[in-house]
PDB file of C-alpha atoms in Angstrom:
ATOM      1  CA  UNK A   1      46.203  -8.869 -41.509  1.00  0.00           C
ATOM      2  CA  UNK A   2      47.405 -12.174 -40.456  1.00  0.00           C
ATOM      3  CA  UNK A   3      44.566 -13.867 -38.174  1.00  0.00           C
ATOM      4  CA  UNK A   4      45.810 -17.278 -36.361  1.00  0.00           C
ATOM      5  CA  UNK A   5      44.195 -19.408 -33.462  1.00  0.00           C
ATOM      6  CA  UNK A   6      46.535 -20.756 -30.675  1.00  0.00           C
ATOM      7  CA  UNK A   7      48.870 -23.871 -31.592  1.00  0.00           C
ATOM      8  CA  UNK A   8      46.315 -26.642 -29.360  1.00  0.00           C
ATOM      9  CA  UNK A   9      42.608 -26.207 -28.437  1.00  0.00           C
ATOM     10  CA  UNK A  10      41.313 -27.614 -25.461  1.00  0.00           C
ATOM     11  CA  UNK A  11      37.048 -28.018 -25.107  1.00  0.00           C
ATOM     12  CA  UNK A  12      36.978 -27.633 -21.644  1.00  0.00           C
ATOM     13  CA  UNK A  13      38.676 -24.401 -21.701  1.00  0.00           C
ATOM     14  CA  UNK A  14      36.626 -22.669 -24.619  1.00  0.00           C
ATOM     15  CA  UNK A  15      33.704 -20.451 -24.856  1.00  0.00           C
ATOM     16  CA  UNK A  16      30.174 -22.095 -26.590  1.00  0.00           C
ATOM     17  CA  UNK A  17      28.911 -19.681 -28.708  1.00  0.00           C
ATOM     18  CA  UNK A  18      24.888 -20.178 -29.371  1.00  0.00           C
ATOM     19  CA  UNK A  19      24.231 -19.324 -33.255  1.00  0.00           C
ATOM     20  CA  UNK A  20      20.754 -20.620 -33.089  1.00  0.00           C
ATOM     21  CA  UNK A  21      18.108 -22.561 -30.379  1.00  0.00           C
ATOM     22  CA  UNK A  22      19.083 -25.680 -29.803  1.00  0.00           C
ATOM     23  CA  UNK A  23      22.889 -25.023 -31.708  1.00  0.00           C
ATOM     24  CA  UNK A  24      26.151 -23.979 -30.060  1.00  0.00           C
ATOM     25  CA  UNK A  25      29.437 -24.043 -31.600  1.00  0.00           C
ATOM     26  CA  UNK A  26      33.523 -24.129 -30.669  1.00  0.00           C
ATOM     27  CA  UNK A  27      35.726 -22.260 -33.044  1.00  0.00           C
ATOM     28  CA  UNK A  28      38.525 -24.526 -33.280  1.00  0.00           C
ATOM     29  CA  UNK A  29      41.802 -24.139 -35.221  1.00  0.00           C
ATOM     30  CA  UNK A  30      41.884 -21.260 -37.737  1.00  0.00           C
ATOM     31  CA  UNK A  31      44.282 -18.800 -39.529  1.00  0.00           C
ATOM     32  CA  UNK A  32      43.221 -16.592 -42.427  1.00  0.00           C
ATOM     33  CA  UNK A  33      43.114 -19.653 -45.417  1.00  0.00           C
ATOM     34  CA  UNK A  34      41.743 -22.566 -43.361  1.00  0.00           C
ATOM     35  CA  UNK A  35      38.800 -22.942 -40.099  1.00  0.00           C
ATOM     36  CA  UNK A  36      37.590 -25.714 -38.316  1.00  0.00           C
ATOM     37  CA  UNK A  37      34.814 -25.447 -36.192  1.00  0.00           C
ATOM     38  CA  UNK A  38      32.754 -27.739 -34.004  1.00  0.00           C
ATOM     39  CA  UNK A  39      29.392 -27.730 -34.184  1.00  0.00           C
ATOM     40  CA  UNK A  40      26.622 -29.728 -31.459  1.00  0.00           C
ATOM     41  CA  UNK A  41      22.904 -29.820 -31.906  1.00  0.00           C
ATOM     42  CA  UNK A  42      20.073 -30.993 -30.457  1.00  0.00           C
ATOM     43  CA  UNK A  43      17.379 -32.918 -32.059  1.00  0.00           C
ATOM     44  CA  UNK A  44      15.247 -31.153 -33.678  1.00  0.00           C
ATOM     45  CA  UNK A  45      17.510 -28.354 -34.144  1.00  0.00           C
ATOM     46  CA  UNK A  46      17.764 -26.379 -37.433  1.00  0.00           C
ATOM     47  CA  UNK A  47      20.886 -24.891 -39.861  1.00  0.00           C
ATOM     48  CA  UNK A  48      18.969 -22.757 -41.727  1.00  0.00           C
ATOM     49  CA  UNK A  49      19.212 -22.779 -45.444  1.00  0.00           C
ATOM     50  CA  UNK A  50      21.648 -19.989 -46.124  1.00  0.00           C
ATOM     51  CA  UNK A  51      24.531 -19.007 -48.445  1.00  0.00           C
ATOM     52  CA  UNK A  52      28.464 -17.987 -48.186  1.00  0.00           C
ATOM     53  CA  UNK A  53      31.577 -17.324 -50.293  1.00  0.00           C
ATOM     54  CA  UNK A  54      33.413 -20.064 -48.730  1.00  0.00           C
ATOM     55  CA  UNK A  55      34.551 -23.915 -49.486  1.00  0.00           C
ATOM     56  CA  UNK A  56      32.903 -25.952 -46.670  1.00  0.00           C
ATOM     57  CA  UNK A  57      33.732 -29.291 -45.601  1.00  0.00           C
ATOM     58  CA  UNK A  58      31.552 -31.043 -42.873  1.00  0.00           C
ATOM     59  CA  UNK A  59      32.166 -34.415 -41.169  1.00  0.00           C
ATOM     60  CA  UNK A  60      29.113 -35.898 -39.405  1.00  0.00           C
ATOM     61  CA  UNK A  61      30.637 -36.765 -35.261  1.00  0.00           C
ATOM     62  CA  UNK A  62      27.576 -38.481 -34.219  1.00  0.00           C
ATOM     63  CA  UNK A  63      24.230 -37.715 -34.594  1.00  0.00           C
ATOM     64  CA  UNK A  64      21.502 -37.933 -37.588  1.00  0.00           C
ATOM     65  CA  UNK A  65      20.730 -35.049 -39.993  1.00  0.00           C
ATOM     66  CA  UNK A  66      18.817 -34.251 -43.351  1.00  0.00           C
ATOM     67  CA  UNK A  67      21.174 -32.176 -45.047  1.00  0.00           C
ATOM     68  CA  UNK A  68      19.756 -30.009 -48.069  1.00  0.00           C
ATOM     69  CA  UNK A  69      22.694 -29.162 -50.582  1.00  0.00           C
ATOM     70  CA  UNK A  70      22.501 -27.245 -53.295  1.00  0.00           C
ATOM     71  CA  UNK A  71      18.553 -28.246 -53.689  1.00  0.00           C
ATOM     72  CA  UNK A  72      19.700 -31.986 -52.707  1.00  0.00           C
ATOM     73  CA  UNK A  73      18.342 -33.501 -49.720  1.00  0.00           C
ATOM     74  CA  UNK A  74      20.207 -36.628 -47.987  1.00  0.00           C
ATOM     75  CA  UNK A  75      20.223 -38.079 -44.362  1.00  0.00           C
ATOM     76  CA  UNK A  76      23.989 -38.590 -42.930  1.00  0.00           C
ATOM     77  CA  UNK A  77      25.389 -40.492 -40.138  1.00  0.00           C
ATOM     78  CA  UNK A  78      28.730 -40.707 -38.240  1.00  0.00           C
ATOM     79  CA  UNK A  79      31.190 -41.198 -40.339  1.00  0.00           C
ATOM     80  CA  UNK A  80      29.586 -39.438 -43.267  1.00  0.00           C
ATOM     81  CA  UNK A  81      30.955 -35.918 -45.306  1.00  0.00           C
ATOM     82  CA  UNK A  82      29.463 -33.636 -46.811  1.00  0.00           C
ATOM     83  CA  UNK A  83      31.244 -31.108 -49.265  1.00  0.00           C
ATOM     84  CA  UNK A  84      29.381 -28.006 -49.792  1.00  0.00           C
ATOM     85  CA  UNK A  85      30.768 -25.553 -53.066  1.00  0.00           C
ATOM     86  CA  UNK A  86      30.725 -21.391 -52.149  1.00  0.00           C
ATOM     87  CA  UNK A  87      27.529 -19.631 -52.698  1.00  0.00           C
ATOM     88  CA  UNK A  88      25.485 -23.319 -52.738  1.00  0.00           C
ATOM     89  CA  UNK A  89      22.589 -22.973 -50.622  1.00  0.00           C
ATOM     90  CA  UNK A  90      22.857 -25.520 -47.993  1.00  0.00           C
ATOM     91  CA  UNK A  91      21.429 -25.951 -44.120  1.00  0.00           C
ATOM     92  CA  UNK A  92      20.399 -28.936 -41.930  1.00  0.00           C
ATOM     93  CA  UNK A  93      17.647 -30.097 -39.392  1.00  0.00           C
ATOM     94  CA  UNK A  94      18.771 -32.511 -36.591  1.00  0.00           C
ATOM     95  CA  UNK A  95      17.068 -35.706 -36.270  1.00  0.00           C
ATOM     96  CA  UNK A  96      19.343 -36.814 -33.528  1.00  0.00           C
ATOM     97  CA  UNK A  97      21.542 -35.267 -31.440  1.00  0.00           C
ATOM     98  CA  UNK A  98      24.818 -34.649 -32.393  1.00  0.00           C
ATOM     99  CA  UNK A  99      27.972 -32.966 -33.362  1.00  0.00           C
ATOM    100  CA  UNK A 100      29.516 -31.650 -36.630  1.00  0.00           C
ATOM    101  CA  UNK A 101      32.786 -30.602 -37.697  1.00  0.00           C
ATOM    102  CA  UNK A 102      33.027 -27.546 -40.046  1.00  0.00           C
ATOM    103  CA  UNK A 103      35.674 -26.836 -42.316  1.00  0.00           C
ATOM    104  CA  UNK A 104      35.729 -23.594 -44.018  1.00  0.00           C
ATOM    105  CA  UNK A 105      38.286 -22.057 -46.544  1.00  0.00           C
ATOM    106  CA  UNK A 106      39.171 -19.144 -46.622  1.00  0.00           C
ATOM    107  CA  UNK A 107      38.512 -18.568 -42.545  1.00  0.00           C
ATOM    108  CA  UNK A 108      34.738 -17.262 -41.546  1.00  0.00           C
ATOM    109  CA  UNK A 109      36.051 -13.663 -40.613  1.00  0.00           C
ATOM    110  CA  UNK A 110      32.410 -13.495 -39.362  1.00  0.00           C
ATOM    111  CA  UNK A 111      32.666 -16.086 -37.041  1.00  0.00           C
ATOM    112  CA  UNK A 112      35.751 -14.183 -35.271  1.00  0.00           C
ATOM    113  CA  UNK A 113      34.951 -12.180 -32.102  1.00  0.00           C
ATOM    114  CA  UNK A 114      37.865  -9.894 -30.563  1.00  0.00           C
TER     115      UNK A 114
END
């Protein structure tokens, strides 16, 4: 089944889901191969350490976080990436507020609500 998002996405008009305390998240652009999803947390706020199937891609917005990839730990500012390989374990605590942008391929068919 062919799953696709609408052509333009507009913040003010979309739902905040709340994954965790202190996380909420905007799916963004999507069809079955490629997601992009926007990600804000407070400080303080915690990605657990977890696990998927799928080629991630994040770009730090703003913000400060201690990313653990893989079983390597790094802090990354705006302007940083971070590429995360399927089935690494990876996760993130916020040490200041801020927003991420998720890339996953293929699409997080979890993430989907309809």
């Amino acid at each position: 089944m062919k799953r696709e998002s609408l052509d333009f996405q507009f913040e003010n008009e979309m739902t905040w889901e709340v994954p965790g305390p202190g996380v909420k998240r905007q799916i963004m652009g999507y069809n079955n191969n490629l997601m992009m999803v926007k990600v804000k947390f407070e400080k303080g706020a915690i990605g657990s350490v977890h696990t998927h199937s799928h080629t991630q891609a994040t770009y730090v917005v703003s913000g400060t976080f201690e990313f653990t990839n893989n079983g390597e730990r790094k802090i990354v500012k705006p302007g940083d990436g971070v590429y995360i390989k399927p089935d690494a374990p990876h996760g993130c605590v916020c040490l200041e507020a801020g927003i991420l942008i998720d890339t996953f391929s293929p699409i997080r068919e979890d993430f989907i609500k309809e």
